[in-house]
Short mmCIF file of C-alpha atoms in Angstrom, two decimals:
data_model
loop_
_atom_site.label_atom_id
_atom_site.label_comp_id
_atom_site.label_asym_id
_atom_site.label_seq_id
_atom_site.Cartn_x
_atom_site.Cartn_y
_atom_site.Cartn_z
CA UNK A 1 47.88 66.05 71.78
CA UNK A 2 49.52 62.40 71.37
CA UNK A 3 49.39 60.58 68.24
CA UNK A 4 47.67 63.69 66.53
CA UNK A 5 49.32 64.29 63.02
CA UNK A 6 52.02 66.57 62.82
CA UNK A 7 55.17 68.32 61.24
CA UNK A 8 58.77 67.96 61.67
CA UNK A 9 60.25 68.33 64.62
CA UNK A 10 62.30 71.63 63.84
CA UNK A 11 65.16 71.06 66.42
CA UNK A 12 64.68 75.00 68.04
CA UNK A 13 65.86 76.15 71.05
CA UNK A 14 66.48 79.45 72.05
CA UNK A 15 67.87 81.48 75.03
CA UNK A 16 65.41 82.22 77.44
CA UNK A 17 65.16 85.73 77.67
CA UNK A 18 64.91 87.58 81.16
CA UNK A 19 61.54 87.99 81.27
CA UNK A 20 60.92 84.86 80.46
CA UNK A 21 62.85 83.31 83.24
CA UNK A 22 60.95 85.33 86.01
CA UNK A 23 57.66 83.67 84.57
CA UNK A 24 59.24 80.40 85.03
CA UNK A 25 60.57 81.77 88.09
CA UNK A 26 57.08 83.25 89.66
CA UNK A 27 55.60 79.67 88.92
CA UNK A 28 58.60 77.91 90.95
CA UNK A 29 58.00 80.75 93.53
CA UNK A 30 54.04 80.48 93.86
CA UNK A 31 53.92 76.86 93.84
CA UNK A 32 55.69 76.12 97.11
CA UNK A 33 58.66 74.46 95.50
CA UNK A 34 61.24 76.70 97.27
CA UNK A 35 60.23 77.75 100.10
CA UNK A 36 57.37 80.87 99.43
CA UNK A 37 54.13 80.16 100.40
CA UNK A 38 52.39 78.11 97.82
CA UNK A 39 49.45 79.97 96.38
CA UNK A 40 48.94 77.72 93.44
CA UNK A 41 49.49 74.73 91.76
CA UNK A 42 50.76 73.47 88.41
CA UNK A 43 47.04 71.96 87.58
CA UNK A 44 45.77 74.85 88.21
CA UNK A 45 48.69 76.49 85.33
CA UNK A 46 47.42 73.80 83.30
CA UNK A 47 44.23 74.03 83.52
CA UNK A 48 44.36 77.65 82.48
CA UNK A 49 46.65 76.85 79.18
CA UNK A 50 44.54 74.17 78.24
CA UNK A 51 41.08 76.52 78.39
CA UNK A 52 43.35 79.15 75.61
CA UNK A 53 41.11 79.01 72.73
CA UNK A 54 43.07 77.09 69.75
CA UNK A 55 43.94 80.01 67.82
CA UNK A 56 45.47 82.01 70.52
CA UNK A 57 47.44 78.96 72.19
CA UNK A 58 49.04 78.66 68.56
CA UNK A 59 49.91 82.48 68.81
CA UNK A 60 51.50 82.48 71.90
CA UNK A 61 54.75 81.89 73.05
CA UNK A 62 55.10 79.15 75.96
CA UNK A 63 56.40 81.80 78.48
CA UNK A 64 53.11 83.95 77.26
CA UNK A 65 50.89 81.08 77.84
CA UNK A 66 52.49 80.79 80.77
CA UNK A 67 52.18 84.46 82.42
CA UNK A 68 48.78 84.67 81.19
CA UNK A 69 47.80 81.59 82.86
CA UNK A 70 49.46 82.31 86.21
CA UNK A 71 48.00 85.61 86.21
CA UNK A 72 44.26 84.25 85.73
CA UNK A 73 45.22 81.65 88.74
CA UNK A 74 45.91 84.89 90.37
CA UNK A 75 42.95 86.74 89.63
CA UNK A 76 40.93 83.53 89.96
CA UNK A 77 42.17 82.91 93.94
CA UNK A 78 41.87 86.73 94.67
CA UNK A 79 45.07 87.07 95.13
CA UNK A 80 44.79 90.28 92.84
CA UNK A 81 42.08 91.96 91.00
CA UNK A 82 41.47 92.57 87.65
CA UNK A 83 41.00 95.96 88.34
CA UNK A 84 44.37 96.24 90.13
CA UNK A 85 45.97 94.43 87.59
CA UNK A 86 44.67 96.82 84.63
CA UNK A 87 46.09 100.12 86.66
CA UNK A 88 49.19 98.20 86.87
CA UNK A 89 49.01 97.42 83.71
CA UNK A 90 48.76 101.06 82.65
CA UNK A 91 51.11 102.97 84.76
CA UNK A 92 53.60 100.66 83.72
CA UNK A 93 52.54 101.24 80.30
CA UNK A 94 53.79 104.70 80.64
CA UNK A 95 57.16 104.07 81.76
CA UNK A 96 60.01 104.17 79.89
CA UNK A 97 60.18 100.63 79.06
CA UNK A 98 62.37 97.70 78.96
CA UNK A 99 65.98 97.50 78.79
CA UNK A 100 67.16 95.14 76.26
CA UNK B 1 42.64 54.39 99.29
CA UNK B 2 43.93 51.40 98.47
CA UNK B 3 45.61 50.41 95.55
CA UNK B 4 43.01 48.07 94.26
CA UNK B 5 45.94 46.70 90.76
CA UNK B 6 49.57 45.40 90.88
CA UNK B 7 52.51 45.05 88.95
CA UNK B 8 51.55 42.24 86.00
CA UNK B 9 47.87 43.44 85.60
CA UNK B 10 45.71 43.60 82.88
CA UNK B 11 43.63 46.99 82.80
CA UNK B 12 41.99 49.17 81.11
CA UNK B 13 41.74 52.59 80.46
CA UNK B 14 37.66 53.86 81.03
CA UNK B 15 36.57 55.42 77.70
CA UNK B 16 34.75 58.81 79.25
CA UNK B 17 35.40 62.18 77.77
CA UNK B 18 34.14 64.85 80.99
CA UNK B 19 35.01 68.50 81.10
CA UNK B 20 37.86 69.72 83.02
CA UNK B 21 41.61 69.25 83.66
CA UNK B 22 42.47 65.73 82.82
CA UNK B 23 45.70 63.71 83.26
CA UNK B 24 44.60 60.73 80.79
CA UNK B 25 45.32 61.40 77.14
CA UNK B 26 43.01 60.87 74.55
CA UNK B 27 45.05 58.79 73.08
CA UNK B 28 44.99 56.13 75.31
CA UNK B 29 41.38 56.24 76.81
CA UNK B 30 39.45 52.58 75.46
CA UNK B 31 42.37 50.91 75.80
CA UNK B 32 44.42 47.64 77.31
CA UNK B 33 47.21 47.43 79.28
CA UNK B 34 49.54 46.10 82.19
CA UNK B 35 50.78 47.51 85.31
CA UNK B 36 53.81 48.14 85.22
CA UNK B 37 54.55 49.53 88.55
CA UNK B 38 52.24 51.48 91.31
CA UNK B 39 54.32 55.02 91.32
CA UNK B 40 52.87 55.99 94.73
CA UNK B 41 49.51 57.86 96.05
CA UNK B 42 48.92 61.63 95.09
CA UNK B 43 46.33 64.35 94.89
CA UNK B 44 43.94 64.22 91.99
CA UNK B 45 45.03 66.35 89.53
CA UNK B 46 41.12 67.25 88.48
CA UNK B 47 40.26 68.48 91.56
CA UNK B 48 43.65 70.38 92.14
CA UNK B 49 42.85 71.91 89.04
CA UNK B 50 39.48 73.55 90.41
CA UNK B 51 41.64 74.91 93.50
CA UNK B 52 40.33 71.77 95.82
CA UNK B 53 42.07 69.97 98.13
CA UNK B 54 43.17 66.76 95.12
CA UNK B 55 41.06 64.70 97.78
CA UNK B 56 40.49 61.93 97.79
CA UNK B 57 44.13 61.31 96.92
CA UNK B 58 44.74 58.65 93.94
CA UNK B 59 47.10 55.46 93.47
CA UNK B 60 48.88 56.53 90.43
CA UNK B 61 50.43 53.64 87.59
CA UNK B 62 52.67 53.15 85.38
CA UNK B 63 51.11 51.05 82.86
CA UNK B 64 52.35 49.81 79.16
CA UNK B 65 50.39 49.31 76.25
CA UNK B 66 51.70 47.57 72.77
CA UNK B 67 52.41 50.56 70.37
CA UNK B 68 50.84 48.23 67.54
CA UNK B 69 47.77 47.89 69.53
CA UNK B 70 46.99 51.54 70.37
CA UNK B 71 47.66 52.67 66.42
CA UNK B 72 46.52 51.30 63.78
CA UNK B 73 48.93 52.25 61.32
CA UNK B 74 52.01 51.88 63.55
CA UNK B 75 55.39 51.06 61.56
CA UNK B 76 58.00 49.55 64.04
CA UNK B 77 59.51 46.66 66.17
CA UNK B 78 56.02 44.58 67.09
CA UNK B 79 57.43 44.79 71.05
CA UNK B 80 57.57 48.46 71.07
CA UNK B 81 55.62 49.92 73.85
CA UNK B 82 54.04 53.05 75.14
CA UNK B 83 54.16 53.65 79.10
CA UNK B 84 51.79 55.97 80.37
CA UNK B 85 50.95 56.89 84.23
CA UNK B 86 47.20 56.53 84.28
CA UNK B 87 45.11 57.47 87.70
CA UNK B 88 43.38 54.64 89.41
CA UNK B 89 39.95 56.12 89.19
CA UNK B 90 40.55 55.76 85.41
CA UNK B 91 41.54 51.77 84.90
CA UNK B 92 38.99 49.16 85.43
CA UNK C 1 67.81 109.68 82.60
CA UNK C 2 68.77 106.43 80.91
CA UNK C 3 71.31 105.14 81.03
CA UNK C 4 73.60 103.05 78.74
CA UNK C 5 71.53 100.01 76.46
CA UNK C 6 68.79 100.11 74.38
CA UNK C 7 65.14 100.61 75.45
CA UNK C 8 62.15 98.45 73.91
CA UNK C 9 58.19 98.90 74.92
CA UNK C 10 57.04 96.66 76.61
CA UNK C 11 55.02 93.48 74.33
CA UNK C 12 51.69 93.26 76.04
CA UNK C 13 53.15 89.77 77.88
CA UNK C 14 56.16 91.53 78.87
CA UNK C 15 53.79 94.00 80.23
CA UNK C 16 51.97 91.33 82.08
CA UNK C 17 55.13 90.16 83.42
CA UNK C 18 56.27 93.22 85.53
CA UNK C 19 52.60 94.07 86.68
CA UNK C 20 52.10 90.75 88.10
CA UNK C 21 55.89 90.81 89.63
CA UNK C 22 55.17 94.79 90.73
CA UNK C 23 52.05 93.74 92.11
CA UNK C 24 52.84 90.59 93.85
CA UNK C 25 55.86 92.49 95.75
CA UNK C 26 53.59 95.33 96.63
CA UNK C 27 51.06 92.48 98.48
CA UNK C 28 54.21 90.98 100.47
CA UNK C 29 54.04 87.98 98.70
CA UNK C 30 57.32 87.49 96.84
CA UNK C 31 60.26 89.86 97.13
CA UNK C 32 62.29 91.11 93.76
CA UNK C 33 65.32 89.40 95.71
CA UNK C 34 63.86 85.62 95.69
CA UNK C 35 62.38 86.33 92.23
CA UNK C 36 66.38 86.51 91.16
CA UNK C 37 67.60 84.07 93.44
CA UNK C 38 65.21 81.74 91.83
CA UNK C 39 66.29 82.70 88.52
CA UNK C 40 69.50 81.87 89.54
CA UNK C 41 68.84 78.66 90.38
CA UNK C 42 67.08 77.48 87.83
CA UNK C 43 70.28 79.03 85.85
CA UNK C 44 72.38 76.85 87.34
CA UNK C 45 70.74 73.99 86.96
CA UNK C 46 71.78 72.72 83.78
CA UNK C 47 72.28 69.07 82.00
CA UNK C 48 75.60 68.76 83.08
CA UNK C 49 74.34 67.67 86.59
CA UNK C 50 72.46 65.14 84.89
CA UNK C 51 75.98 63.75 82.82
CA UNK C 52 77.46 63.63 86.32
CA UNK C 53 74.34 61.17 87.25
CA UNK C 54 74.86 59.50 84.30
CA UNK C 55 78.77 59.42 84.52
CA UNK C 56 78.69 58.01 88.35
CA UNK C 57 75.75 55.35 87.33
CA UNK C 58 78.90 53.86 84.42
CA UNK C 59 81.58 53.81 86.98
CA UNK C 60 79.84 52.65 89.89
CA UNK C 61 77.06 49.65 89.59
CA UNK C 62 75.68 49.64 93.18
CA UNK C 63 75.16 53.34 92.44
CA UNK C 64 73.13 52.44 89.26
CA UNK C 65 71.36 49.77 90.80
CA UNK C 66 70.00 52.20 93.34
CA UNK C 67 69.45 54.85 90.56
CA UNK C 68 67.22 52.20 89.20
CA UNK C 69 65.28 51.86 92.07
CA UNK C 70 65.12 55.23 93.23
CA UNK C 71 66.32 57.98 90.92
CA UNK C 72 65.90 60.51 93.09
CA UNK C 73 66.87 59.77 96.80
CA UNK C 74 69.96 58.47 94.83
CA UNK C 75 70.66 61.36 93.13
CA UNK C 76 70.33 63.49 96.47
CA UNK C 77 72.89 61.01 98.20
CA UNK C 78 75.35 62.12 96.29
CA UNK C 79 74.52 65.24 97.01
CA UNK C 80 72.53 66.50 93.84
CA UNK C 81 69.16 68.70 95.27
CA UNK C 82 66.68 68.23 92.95
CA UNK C 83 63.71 69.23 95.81
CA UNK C 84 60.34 68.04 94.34
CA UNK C 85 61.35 65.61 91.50
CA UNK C 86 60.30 62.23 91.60
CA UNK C 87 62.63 60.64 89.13
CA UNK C 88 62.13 57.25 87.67
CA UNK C 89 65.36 56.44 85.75
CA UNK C 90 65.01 53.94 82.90
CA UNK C 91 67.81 52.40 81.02
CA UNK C 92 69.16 51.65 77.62
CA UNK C 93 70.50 48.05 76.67
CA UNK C 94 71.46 46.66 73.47
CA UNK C 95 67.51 45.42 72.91
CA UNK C 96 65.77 48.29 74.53
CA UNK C 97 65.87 52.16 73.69
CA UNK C 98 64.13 54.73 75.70
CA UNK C 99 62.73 57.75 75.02
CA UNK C 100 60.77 60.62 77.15
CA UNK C 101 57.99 63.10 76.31
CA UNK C 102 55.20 64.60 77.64
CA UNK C 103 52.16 64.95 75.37
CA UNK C 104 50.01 66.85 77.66
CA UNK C 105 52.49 69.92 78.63
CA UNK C 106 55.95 69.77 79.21
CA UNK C 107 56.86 68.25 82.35
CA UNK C 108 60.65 67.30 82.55
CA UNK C 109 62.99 66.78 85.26
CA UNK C 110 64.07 70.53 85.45
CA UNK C 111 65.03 70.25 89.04
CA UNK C 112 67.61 67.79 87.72
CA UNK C 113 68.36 69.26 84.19
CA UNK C 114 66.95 72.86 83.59
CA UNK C 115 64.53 74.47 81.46
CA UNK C 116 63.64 71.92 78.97
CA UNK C 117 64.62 73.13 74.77
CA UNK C 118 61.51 74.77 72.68
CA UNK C 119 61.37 71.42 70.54
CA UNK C 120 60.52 69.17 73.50
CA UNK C 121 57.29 71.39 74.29
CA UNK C 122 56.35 71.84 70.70
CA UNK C 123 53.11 70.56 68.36
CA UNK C 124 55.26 68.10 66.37
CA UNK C 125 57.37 66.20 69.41
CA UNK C 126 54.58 65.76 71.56
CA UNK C 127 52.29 64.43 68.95
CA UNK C 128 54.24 62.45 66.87
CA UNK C 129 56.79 61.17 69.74
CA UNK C 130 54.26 58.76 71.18
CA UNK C 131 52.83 57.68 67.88
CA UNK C 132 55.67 57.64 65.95
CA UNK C 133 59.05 57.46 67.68
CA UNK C 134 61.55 55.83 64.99
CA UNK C 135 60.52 58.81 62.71
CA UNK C 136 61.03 61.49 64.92
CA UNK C 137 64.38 59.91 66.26
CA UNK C 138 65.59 59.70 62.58
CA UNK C 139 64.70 63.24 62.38
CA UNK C 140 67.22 63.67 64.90
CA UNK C 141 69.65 62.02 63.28
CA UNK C 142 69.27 58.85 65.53
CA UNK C 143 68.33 55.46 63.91
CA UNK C 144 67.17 52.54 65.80
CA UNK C 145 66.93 49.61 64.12
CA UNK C 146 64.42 47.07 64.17
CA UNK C 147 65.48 44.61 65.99
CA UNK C 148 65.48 46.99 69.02
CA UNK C 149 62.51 47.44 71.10
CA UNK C 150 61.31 51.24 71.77
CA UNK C 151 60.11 52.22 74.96
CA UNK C 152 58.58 55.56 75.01
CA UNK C 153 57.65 57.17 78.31
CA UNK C 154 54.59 59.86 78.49
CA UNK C 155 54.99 61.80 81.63
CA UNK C 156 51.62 62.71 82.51
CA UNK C 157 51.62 62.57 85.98
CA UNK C 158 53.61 63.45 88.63
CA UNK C 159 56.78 61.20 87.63
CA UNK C 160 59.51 62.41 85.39
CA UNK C 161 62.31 60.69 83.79
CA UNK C 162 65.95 60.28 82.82
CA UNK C 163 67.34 57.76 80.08
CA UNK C 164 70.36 56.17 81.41
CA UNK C 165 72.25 55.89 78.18
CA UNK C 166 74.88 52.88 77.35
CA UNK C 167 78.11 53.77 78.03
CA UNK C 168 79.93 53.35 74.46
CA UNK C 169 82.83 51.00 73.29
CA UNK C 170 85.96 52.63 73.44
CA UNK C 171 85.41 54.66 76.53
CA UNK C 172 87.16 51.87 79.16
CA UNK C 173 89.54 53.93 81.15
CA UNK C 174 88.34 57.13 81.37
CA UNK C 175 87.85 59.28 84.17
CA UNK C 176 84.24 60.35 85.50
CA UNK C 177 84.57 63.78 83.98
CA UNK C 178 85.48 62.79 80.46
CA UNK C 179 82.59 60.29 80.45
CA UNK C 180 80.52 62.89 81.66
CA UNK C 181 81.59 65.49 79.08
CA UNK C 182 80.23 63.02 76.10
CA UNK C 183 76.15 62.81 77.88
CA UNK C 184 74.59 65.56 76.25
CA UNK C 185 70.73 66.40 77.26
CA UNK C 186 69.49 64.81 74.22
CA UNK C 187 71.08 61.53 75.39
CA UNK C 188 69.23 61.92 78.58
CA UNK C 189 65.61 62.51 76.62
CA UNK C 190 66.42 59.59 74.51
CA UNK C 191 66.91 61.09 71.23
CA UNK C 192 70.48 61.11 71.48
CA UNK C 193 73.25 58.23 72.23
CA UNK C 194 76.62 59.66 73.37
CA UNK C 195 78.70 59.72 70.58
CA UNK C 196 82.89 59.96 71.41
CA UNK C 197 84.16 63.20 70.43
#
């Protein structure tokens, strides 16, 4: 992405939300940098943000990037299925939700 | 494997463009530089990337470029430089 | 049944989120406990330790000196963890300004400093930081002049960096802590000087 033209740099920040910590959190976790057994690696996260298609990297938030990637690596090692992942998915789905 | 550059170095950055998970911006690729220091030995992020072992494991560099010489329309001080960490298997 | 607090759905990422936690859990591989303890700890890791760094590195030149040489086994020596980071520590002088980015991703020393801010990872400061860094640090309200060299720093390997800032006129005198209190994060990317308040 270096040296490719570009807007202002709009000085943002905001405060990660919860959700968005355990993301950064899982990666920490599942790449062996305290102490769980590493099942991944950060070029493996990368790898996975990088093959986004254009228009959906520019849709997504980093944290989104980020959980869908680690969840491919996932899927990818056989650590879990899809299929296991879409029942997840949906009985979750039916719960009540998140507290804000 | 041995660190075949050191510190003071002239070398360049190999002009390929392969598939796959790459730590050596486009930016830089085709061009000159000098070592600025050898950083250490690690695993290759391109194979890490493909859930391999990152064997055989790399001497990684820090090496700086002239900012004037990598763009062409670069506005600034003519001693400004870029340092970049660059794989060996990527500098001849 | 619910109690007290307002209840969203779930985005389709949030979603994501909590199935890959629920499921992960249910396999034995992480626990819901070190998922918050690590949230924690990244919590509390925030740029303040790197001020301290910073702070100690003014006050105490065999300290720098080794900081130079090895940012992070002299970091841990004074009893900073920062497991994982290889820190190389590069400093300002009156002909040479630094500044960090990381074109490819994000990487930044989090172990040392935190999460790094939304503008570090975005479009505009990763393209234009390495191609054009006296703009972008005049965005930000910093201007170099030309006399003074520009080093910028892509980290796109497995090194990350800290900008040792210069420790301003008018500051002789004071104590660690107050030193500290003026090196913000910006200061330690490089698009920041510490300013007295």
């Amino acid at each position: 992405m270096g040296g490719l033209p570009a807007g202002k740099v709009e000085p943002t920040e905001h405060d990660y939300a919860e959700w968005e910590r355990r993301v950064d959190a899982l990666m920490v976790l599942l790449s062996g940098v305290k102490g769980a057994p590493k099942l991944m690696t950060v070029d493996e996260l990368r790898k996975n943000i990088e093959a986004l298609p254009p228009d959906a990297y520019e849709r997504m938030s980093y944290y989104e990037r980020w959980v869908t990637s680690i969840t491919q690596v996932m899927i990818q090692r056989g650590v879990i299925t899809t299929e296991e992942l879409g029942r997840k998915m949906q009985e979750i789905g039916k719960r009540d939700g998140r507290k804000v | 494997m041995d660190a075949r550059f050191k510190p003071g170095d002239v070398v360049r950055v190999r002009k390929a463009y392969p598939l796959g998970h790459i730590r050596t911006p486009f930016y830089i690729r085709g061009h000159s530089g000098v070592v600025e220091r050898i950083c250490g030995t690690f695993g290759n992020p391109e194979e890490l990337a493909q859930m391999r072992s990152g064997e055989p494991r790399q001497p990684l560099y820090r090496v700086r470029f002239l900012q004037k010489e990598v763009w062409p329309a670069y506005q600034g001080n003519p001693e400004d430089v870029l340092e970049v960490e660059i794989f060996q298997h990527w500098l001849e | 049944m619910k109690d007290s607090g307002e209840y969203q759905p779930y985005s389709y990422f949030q979603l994501m989120e909590v199935s890959l936690r629920e499921l992960l859990v249910e396999k034995g591989i992480v626990t819901e406990a070190q998922v918050a303890a690590t949230v924690a700890d990244m919590r509390a890791r925030t740029p303040e330790r790197g001020a301290k760094v910073v702070a100690r590195a003014w006050t105490d030149d065999a300290f720098r000196n080794k900081l130079l040489a090895n940012g992070s086994q002299a970091i841990e020596e004074i009893g900073i963890d920062v497991p994982a980071l290889r820190l190389i520590v590069v400093e300002n002088t009156p002909q040479t300004h630094n500044m960090v980015v990381c074109t490819l991703c994000s990487c930044y020393p989090r172990m040392l400093l935190g999460i790094p801010p939304d503008w570090y990872k975005s479009r505009s400061y990763r393209s234009r930081a390495v191609s054009e860094p006296r703009a972008v640090l005049a965005e930000f309200g910093l201007h170099i002049d030309e006399k003074t060299k520009i080093r910028v720093h892509d980290s796109t390997a497995d090194m990350r960096y800290l900008v040792l800032p210069m420790r301003p006129a008018g500051t002789e005198g004071w104590s660690e802590e107050r030193l500290a209190s003026i090196v913000t994060r910006d200061c330690m990317i490089g698009v920041a000087v510490p300013k007295l308040a």
